Coordinates of C-alpha atoms and ligand atoms in Angstrom, one line a residue:
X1 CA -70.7 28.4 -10.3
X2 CA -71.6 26.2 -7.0
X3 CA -68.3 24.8 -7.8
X4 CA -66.6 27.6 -8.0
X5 CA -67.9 29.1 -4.6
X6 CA -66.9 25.4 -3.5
X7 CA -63.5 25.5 -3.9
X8 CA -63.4 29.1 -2.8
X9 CA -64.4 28.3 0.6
X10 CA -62.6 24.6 0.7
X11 CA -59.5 27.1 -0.2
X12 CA -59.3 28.8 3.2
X13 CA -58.5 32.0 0.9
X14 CA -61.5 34.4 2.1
X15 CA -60.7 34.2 5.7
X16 CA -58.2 36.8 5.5
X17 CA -60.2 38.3 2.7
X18 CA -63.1 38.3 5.3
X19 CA -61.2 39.8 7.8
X20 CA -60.2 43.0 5.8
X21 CA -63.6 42.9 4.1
X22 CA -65.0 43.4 8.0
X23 CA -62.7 45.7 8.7
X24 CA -63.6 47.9 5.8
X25 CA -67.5 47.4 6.3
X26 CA -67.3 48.6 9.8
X27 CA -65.2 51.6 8.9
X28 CA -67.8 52.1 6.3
X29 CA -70.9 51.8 8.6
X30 CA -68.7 54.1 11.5
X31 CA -68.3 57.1 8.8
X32 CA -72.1 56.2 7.4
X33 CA -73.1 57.1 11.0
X34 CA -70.9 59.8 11.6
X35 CA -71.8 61.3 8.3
X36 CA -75.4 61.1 8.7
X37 CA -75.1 63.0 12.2
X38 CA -76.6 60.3 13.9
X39 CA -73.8 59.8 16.0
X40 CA -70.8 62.1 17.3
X41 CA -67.6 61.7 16.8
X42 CA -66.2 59.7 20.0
X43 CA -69.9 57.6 19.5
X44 CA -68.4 56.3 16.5
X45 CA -64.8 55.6 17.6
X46 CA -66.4 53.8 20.6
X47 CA -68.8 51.8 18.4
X48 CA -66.1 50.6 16.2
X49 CA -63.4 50.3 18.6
X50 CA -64.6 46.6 20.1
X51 CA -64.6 45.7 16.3
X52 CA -61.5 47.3 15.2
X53 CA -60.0 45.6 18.3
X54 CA -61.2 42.0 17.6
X55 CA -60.0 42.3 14.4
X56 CA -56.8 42.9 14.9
X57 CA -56.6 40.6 17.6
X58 CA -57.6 37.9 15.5
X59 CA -55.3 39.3 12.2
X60 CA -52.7 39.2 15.1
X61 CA -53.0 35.3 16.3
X62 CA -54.1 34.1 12.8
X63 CA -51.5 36.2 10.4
X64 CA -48.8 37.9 12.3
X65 CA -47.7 35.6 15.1
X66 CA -47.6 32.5 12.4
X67 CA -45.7 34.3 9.8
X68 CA -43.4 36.3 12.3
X69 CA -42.6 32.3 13.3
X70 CA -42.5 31.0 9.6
X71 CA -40.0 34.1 9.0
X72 CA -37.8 33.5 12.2
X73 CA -37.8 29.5 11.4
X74 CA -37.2 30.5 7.6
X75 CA -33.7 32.1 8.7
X76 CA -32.7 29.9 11.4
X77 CA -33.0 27.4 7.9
X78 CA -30.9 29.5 5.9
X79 CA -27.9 29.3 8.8
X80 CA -27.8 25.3 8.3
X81 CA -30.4 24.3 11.1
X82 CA -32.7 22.0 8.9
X83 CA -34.0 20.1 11.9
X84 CA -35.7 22.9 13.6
X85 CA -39.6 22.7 12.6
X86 CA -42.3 25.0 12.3
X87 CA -45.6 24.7 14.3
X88 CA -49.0 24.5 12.2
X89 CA -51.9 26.3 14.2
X90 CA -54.3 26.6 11.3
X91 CA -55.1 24.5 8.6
X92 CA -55.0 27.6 6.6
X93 CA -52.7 29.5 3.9
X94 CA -50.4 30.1 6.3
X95 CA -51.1 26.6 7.7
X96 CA -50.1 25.4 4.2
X97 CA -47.1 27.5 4.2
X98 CA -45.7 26.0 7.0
X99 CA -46.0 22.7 6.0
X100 CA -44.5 23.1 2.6
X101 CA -41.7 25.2 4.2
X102 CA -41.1 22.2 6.7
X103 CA -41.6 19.0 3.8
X104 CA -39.0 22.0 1.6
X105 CA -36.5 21.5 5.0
X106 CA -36.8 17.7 5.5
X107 CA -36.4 17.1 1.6
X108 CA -33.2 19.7 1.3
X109 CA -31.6 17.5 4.6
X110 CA -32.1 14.2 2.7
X111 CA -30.2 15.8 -0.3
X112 CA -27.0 17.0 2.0
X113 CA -26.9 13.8 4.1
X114 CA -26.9 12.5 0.7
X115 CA -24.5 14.2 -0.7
X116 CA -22.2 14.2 2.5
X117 CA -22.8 10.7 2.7
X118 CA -21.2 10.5 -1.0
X119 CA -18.4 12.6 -0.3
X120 CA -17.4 10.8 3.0
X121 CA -17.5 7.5 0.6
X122 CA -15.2 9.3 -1.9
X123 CA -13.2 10.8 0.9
X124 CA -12.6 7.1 2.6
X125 CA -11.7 5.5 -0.6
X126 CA -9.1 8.4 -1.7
X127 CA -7.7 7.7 1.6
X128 CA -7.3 4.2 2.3
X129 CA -6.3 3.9 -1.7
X130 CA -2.1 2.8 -1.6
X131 CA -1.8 4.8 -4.8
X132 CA -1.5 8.5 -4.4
X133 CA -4.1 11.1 -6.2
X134 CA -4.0 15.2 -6.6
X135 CA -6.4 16.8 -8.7
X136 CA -5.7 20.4 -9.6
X137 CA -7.8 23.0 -11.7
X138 CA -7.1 24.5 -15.0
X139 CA -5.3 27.3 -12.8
X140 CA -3.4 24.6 -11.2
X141 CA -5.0 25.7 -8.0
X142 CA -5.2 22.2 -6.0
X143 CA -8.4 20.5 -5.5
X144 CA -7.5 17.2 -3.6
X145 CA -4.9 15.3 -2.7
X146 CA -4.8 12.1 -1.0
X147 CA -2.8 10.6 2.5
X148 CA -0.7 8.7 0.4
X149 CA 0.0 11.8 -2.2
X150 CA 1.0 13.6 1.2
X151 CA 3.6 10.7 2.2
X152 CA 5.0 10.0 -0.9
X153 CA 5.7 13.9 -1.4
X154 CA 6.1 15.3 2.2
X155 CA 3.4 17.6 1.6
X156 CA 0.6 18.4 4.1
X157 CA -2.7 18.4 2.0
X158 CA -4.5 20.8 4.1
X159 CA -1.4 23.3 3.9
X160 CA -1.7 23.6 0.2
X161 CA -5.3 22.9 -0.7
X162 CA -6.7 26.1 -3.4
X163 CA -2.8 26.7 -4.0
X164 CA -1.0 27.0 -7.0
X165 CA 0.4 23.4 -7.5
X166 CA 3.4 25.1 -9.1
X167 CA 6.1 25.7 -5.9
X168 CA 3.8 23.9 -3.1
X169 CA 5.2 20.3 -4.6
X170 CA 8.2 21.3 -4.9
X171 CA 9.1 18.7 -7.8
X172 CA 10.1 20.2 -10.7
X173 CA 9.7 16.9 -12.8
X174 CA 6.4 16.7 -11.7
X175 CA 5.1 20.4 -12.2
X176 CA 6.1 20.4 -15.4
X177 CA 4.4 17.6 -16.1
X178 CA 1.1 18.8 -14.8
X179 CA 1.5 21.7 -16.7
X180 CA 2.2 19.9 -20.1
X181 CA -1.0 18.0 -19.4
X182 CA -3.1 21.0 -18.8
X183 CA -2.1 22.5 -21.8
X184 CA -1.9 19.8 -24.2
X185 CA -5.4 17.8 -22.6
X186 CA -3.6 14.8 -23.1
X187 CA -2.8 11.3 -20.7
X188 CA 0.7 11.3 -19.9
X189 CA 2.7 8.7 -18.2
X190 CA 5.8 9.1 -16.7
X191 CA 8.4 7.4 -14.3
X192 CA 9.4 10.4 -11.6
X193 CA 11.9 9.9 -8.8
X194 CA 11.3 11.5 -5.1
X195 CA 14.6 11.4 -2.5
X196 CA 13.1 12.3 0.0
X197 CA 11.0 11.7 2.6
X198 CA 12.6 8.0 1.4
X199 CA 14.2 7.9 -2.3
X200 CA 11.6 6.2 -4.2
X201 CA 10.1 5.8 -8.2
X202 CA 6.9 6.5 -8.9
X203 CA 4.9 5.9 -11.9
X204 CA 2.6 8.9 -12.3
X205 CA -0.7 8.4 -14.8
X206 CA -1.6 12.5 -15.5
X207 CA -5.1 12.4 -17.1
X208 CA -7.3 15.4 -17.8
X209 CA -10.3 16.0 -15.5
X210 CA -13.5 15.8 -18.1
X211 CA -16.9 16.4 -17.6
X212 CA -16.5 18.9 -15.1
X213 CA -16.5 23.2 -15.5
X214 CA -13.2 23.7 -13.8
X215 CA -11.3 21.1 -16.2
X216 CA -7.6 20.4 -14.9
X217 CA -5.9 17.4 -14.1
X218 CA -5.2 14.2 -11.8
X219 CA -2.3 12.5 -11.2
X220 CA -2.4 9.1 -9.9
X221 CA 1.0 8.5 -8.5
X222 CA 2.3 4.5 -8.1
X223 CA 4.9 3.2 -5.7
X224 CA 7.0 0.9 -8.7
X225 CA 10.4 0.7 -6.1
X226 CA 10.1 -2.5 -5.4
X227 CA 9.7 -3.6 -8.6
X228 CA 12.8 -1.4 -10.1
X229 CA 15.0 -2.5 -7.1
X230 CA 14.1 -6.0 -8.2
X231 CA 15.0 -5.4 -11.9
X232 CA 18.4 -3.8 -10.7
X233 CA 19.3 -7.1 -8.8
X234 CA 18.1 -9.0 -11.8
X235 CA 20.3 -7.7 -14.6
X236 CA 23.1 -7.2 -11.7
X237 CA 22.6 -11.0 -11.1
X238 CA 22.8 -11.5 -15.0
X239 CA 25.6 -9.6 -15.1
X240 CA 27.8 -10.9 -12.6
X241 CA 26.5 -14.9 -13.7
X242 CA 27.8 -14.0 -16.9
X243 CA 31.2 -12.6 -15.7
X244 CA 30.9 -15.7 -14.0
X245 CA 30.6 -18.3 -16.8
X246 CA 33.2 -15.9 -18.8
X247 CA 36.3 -16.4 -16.6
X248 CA 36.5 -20.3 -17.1
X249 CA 35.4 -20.2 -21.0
X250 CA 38.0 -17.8 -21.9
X251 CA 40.3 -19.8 -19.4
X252 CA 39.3 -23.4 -21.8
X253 CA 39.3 -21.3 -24.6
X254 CA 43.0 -19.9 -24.1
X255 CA 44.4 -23.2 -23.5
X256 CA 42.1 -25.0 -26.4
X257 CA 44.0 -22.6 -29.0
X258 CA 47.3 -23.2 -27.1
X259 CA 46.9 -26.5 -27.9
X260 CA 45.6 -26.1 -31.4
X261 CA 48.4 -24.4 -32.2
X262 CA 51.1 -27.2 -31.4
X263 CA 51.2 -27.6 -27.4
X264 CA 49.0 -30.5 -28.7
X265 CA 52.2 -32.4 -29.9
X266 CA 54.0 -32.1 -26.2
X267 CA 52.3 -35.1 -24.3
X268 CA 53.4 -33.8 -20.9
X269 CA 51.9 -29.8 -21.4
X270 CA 48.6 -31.2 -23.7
X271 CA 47.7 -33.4 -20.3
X272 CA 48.4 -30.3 -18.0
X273 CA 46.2 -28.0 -20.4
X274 CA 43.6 -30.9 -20.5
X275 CA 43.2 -31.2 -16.3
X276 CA 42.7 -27.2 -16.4
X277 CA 40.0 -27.8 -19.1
X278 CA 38.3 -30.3 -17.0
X279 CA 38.4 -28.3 -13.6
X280 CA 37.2 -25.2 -15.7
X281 CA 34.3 -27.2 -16.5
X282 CA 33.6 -28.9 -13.5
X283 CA 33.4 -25.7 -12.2
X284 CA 31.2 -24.4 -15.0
X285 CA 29.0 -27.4 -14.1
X286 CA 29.2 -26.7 -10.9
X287 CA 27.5 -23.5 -11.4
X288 CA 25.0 -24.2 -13.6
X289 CA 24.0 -26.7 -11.7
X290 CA 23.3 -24.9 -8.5
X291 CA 21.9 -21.8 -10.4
X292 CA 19.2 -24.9 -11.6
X293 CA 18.5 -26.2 -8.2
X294 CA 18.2 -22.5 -6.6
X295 CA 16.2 -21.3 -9.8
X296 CA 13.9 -24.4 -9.4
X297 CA 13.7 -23.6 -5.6
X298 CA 12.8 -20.1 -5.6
X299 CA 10.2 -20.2 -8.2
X300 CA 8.7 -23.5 -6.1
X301 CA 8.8 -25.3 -9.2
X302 CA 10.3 -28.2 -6.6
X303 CA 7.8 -29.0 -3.8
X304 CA 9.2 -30.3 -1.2
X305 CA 8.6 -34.1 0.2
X306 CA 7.1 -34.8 3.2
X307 CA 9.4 -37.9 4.4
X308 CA 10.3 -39.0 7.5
X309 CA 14.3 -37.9 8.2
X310 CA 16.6 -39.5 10.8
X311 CA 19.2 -36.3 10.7
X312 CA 21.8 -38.6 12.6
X313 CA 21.8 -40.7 9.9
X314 CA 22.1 -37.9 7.3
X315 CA 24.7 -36.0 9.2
X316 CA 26.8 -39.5 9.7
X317 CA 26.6 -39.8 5.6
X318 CA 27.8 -36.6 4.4
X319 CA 30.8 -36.8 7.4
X320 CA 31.9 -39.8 5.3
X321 CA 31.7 -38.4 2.1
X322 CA 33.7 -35.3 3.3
X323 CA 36.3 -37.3 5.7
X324 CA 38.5 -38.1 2.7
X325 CA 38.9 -34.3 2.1
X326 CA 39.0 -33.5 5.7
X327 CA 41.8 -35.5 6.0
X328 CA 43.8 -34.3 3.4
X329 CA 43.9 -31.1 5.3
X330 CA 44.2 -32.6 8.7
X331 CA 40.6 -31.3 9.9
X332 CA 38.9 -33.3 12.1
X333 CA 34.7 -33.9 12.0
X334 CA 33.1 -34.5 14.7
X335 CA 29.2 -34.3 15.5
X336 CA 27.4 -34.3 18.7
X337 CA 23.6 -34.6 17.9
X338 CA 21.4 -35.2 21.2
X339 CA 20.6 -39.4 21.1
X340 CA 17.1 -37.8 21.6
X341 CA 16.8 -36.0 18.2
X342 CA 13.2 -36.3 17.3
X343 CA 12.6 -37.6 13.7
X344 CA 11.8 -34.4 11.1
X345 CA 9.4 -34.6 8.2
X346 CA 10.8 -32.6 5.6
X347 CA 12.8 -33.2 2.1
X348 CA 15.6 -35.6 2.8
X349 CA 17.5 -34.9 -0.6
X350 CA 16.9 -30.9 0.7
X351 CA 18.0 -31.5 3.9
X352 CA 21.2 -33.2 2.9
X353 CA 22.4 -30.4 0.4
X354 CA 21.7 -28.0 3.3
X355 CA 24.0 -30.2 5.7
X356 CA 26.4 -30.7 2.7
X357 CA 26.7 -27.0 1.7
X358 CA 27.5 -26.0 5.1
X359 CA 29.8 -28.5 5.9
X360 CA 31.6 -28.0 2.9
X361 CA 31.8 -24.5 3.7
X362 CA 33.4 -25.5 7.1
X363 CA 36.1 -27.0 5.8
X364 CA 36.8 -24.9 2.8
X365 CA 37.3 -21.7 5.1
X366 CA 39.0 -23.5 7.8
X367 CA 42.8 -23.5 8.3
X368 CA 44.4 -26.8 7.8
X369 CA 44.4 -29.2 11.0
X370 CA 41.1 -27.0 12.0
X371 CA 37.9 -28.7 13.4
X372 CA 34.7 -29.1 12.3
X373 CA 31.8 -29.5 14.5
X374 CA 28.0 -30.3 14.1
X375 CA 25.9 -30.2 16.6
X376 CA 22.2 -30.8 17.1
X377 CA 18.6 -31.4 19.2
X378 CA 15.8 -29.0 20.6
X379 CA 15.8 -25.7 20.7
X380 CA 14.1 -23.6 23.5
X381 CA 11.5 -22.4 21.5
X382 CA 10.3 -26.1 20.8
X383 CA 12.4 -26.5 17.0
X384 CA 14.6 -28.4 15.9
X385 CA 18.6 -26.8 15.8
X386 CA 21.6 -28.2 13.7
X387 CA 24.5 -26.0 13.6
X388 CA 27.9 -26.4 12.2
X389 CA 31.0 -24.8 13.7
X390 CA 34.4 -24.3 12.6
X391 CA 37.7 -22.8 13.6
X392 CA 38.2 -20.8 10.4
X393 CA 38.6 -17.7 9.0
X394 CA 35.1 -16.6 9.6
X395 CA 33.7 -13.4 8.0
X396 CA 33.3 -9.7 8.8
X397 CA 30.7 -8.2 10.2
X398 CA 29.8 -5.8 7.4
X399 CA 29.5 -8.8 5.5
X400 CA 27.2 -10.9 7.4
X401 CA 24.0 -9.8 6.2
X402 CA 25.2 -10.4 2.4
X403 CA 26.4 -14.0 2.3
X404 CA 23.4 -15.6 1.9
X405 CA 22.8 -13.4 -1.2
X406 CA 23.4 -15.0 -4.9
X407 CA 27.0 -15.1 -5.7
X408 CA 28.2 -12.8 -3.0
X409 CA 32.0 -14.4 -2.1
X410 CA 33.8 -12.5 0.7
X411 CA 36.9 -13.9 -0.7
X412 CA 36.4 -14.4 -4.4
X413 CA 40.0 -16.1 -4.9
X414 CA 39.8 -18.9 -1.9
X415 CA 36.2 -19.4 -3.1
X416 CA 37.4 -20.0 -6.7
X417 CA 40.4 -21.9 -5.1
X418 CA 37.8 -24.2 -3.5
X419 CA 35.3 -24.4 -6.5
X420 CA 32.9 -22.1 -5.1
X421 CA 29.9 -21.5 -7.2
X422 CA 29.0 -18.3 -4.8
X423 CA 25.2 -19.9 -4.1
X424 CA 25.8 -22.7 -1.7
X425 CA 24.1 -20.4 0.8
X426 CA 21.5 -19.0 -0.9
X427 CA 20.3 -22.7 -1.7
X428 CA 20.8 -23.6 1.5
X429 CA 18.9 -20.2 3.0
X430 CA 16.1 -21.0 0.3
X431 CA 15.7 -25.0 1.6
X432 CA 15.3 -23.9 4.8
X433 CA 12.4 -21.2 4.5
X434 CA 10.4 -23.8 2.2
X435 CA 10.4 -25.9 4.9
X436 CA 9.3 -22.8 7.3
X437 CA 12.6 -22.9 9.1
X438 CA 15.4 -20.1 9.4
X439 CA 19.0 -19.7 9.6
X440 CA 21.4 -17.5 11.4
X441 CA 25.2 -17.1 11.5
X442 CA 27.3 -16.0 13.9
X443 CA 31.1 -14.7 13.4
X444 CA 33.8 -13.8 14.2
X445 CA 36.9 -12.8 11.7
X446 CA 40.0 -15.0 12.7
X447 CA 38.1 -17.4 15.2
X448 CA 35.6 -19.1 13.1
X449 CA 32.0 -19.3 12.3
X450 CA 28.5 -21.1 13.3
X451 CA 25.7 -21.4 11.0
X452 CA 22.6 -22.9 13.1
X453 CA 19.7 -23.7 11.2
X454 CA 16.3 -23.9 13.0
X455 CA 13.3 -26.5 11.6
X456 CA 9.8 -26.6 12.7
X457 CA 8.8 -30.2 14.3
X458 CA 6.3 -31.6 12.2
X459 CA 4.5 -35.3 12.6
X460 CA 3.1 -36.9 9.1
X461 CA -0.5 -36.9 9.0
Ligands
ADP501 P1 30.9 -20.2 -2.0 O1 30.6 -21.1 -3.0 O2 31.7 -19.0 -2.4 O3 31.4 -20.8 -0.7 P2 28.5 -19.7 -0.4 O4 27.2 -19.1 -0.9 O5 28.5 -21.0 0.1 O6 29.5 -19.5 -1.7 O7 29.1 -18.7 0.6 C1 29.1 -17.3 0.4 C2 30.3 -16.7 1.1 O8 30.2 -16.7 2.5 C3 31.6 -17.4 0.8 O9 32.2 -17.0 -0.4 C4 32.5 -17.0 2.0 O10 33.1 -15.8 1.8 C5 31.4 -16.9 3.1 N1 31.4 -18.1 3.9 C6 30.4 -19.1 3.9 N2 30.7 -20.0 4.8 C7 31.7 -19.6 5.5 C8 32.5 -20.2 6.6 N3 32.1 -21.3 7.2 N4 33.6 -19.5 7.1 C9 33.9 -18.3 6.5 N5 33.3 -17.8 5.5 C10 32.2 -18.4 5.0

C-alpha cells in the first residue's frame, strides 16, 4: 500500500489531479457557504475568486503554455523540421512528453540521414557505373535510369521518370524486350543496336525485379562496340589473308596440272612453269612470314632487346643489300645521318626490318632513275628522327591514314609486281610503338613520299 502511494507520488500524476481536485473542493466549500446563508452571493465569488484565479494561473503555466508548445513543435515536426527542440520546464507528465517527443525526433533524423545517406551511395554508384541501368515497374512506369542509360539512348532521365517506358525510349527492339520480360518473369539477354546519338551495340541483361511489391524489370545495358568492331576486322583480316594465300595456290596449282598433263615433257615451258611456282611461293613465304613476325609483335610474344645500336651502321648495311636492286632500276641511295647521331638502345634486328621495310618501299614505288634518301639526327623535341624520302609515286590523301593497316595496298597490282606482302608497314608501325616511338608520313601523289620515324633516347642502365 506504502508502495503504491510511493510510486503515485514519484509519478508526478496527482499534480494535475490535485489541481482539479482544489478546484472542485473550493467550488464545493463556495456553494457550502452560499448554501448555508452564511455568505451572499458576491461574498462567495469574491472568496473563491483568488483561488479560482491561482488555479488557473498555475493550470495555465504548468498545462497549457507547455502543451500549446509540444503541439506547435509537434507540427513544425511533421513539415520535415526534426532539428527544432522542445523546452522541458517541468519534470512532469508533460515534462516526460516532451522529452520522448524530442528523443521520438532525434531517433526519426538518424533513420532519414540513414536512409538518405543509402540512397546517395546507391545514387553515386548507378552513376559513376560505365554500364547503363533502367528499372521500370510492372506498369512499365520508369523507376530509375542511370547517366550512362541517358547517353547511350539520348534520353533525359528526369524527363521520363514515372512514364510509361513504352514510346519515351523510343527503341522498339528494346520495349519489346522489356515487355516480354515483364510478362514472362524471365532473364533475357539480347544484343540491341542504337544509331544514334553514335551507332553503337549494346548487350542488354533484362532481369526481373524480385523481392520488391512493385515487381518489374531492370536492364543493364553494355557497351560491346569495341569488341564487335574488333571481330569485324578479325574475320575481314581472315578473309582477305585467305584471298591472299588463294591467288598464288591456285596460280601453282594451274601450272602443276599443266604440267602433269604433258607441258612436263617440253623442257623449255616445264622451266618457265617451274620459275612461276617458285616466285608463287616465295611470295607465299613471304607472307607467312611477315604475318609471323607481326602476329608475334602484336601479341608481345617478342620482347624487344635492349642493345646498344649505331643506326649509321645499320642504315650503311641495308643500303648495300638494296644497291644491287637500286641499280637495276637506276635509283640512287644516298643517306645523310648527322655524324653526331647519338647511339639508341633498342632492338637492332627490329630496327633493321623497320629501315629495311621502308627502304624497300622507297624504291619499289619510285620511278626508275628516282632517288632514295635517308636522313637522320635529333629532333626538336629531344628524339631521335630517321626518315626516308623518295621521288615516287606517293599516295593519296584519302589513303594516308590506312596504309599502316594489315594488308591495305593502294595499288594492289605494283605491290604484287614487287612481292608485296601488304604488312611491311604495319610491322614496321608495330616495332616502332614497342619501342615507344611513332611514325608519320607525309605525301604527296606524283612527287613522292617521307616516312620519318621518331625514337625516344634511352641510355642502358
Ligand atoms: P606492301 O607490301 O604492299 O608494300 P606495305 O605495308 O609496306 O605493303 O605498304 C602498304 C601500302 O602503302 C603499299 O601497298 C603502297 O600502296 C603504300 N606505300 C608504302 N610505301 C610507299 C611509298 N614509299 N610510296 C608510295 N606508296 C607507298
Amino acid at each position: 500500500m506504502f508502495n503504491r502511494i510511493r510510486n503515485f507520488a514519484g509519478s508526478m500524476i496527482w499534480r494535475p489531479m490535485a489541481s482539479y481536485f482544489f478546484l472542485i473542493f473550493v467550488f464545493y466549500v463556495a456553494l457550502r457557504l452560499y448554501a448555508d446563508d452564511d455568505v451572499n452571493a458576491s461574498r462567495a465569488v469574491l472568496i473563491s475568486l483568488p483561488f479560482a484565479a491561482a488555479l488557473s494561473w498555475i493550470i495555465l503555466k504548468k498545462i497549457m503554455q507547455p502543451l500549446k508548445e509540444i503541439s506547435e513543435a509537434s507540427r513544425e515536426m511533421a513539415r520535415g523540421n526534426l532539428d527544432r527542440e522542445i523546452r522541458i520546464y517541468s519534470n512532469d507528465e508533460i515534462g516526460n512528453l516532451a522529452r520522448n517527443i524530442n528523443f521520438l525526433a532525434h531517433r526519426l533524423k538518424l533513420t532519414i540521414d540513414e536512409i538518405t545517406e543509402e540512397k546517395d551511395r546507391i545514387r553515386a554508384i548507378l552513376n559513376s557505373m560505365g554500364d547503363g541501368v533502367v528499372a521500370v515497374d510492372r506498369d512499365r512506369r520508369v523507376l530509375l535510369v542511370n547517366p550512362a542509360v541517358e547517353r547511350a539512348l539520348n534520353i533525359s532521365g528526369e524527363s521520363i521518370r514515372g512514364k510509361d517506358i513504352v514510346g519515351v525510349i523510343r527503341h522498339y527492339e528494346f520495349e519489346n524486350n522489356i515487355k516480354a520480360a515483364l510478362q514472362n518473369q524471365k532473364e533475357l539477354t539480347r544484343e540491341i543496336q542504337v544509331l544514334t546519338p553514335d551507332p553503337k551495340v549494346y548487350r542488354v541483361l533484362f532481369t526481373p525485379l524480385k523481392g520488391t511489391d512493385r515487381g518489374g524489370v531492370v536492364a543493364v545495358l553494355r557497351d560491346i562496340t569495341e569488341r564487335r568492331q574488333l571481330d569485324q576486322v578479325r574475320a575481314e583480316f581472315i578473309a582477305n589473308i585467305s584471298h591472299e594465300l588463294r591467288t598464288p595456290l591456285t596460280t601453282i596449282k594451274g601450272f602443276l596440272e599443266t604440267l602433269l598433263d604433258g607441258a612436263l615433257e617440253d623442257r623449255k615451258i616445264s622451266l618457265r612453269f617451274l620459275r612461276i611456282i617458285d616466285t608463287e611461293t616465295d611470295r607465299m613465304k613471304r607472307l607467312i612470314d611477315d604475318l609471323f613476325s607481326l602476329s608475334n609483335i602484336e601479341s608481345r610474344k617478342v620482347i624487344p632487346a635492349r642493345e646498344e645500336v649505331r643506326m649509321s651502321e645499320v642504315v650503311e648495311k641495308v643500303l648495300a643489300a638494296f644497291s644491287q636492286a637500286a641499280g637495276e632500276r637506276g635509283i640512287r641511295l644516298a643517306s645523310r645521318l648527322d655524324p653526331d647521331f647519338p647511339v639508341i638502345v633498342a632492338d637492332e634486328d627490329m630496327i633493321t626490318r623497320v629501315v629495311v621495310n621502308l627502304v624497300d618501299n622507297a624504291i619499289k614505288y619510285s620511278q626508275d632513275r628516282g632517288r632514295v634518301v635517308i636522313e637522320g639526327g635529333r629532333s626538336e623535341g629531344g628524339e631521335v628522327f630517321l626518315s626516308v624520302s623518295d621521288r615516287g609515286i606517293g599516295i593519296p590523301e584519302e589513303s594516308l591514314p590506312r596504309i599502316f593497316e594489315r594488308l591495305y595496298r593502294v595499288d594492289k597490282a605494283r605491290s604484287r609486281e614487287y612481292g608485296g606482302s601488304g604488312l611491311g608497314l604495319a610491322i614496321v608501325k608495330h616495332i616502332v610503338e614497342v619501342h615507344g616511338g611513332r611514325i608519320e608520313v607525309d605525301s604527296r601523289p606524283g612527287l613522292g613520299s617521307r616516312f620519318t620515324v621518331y625514337l625516344p633516347v634511352k641510355q642502358l642502365p
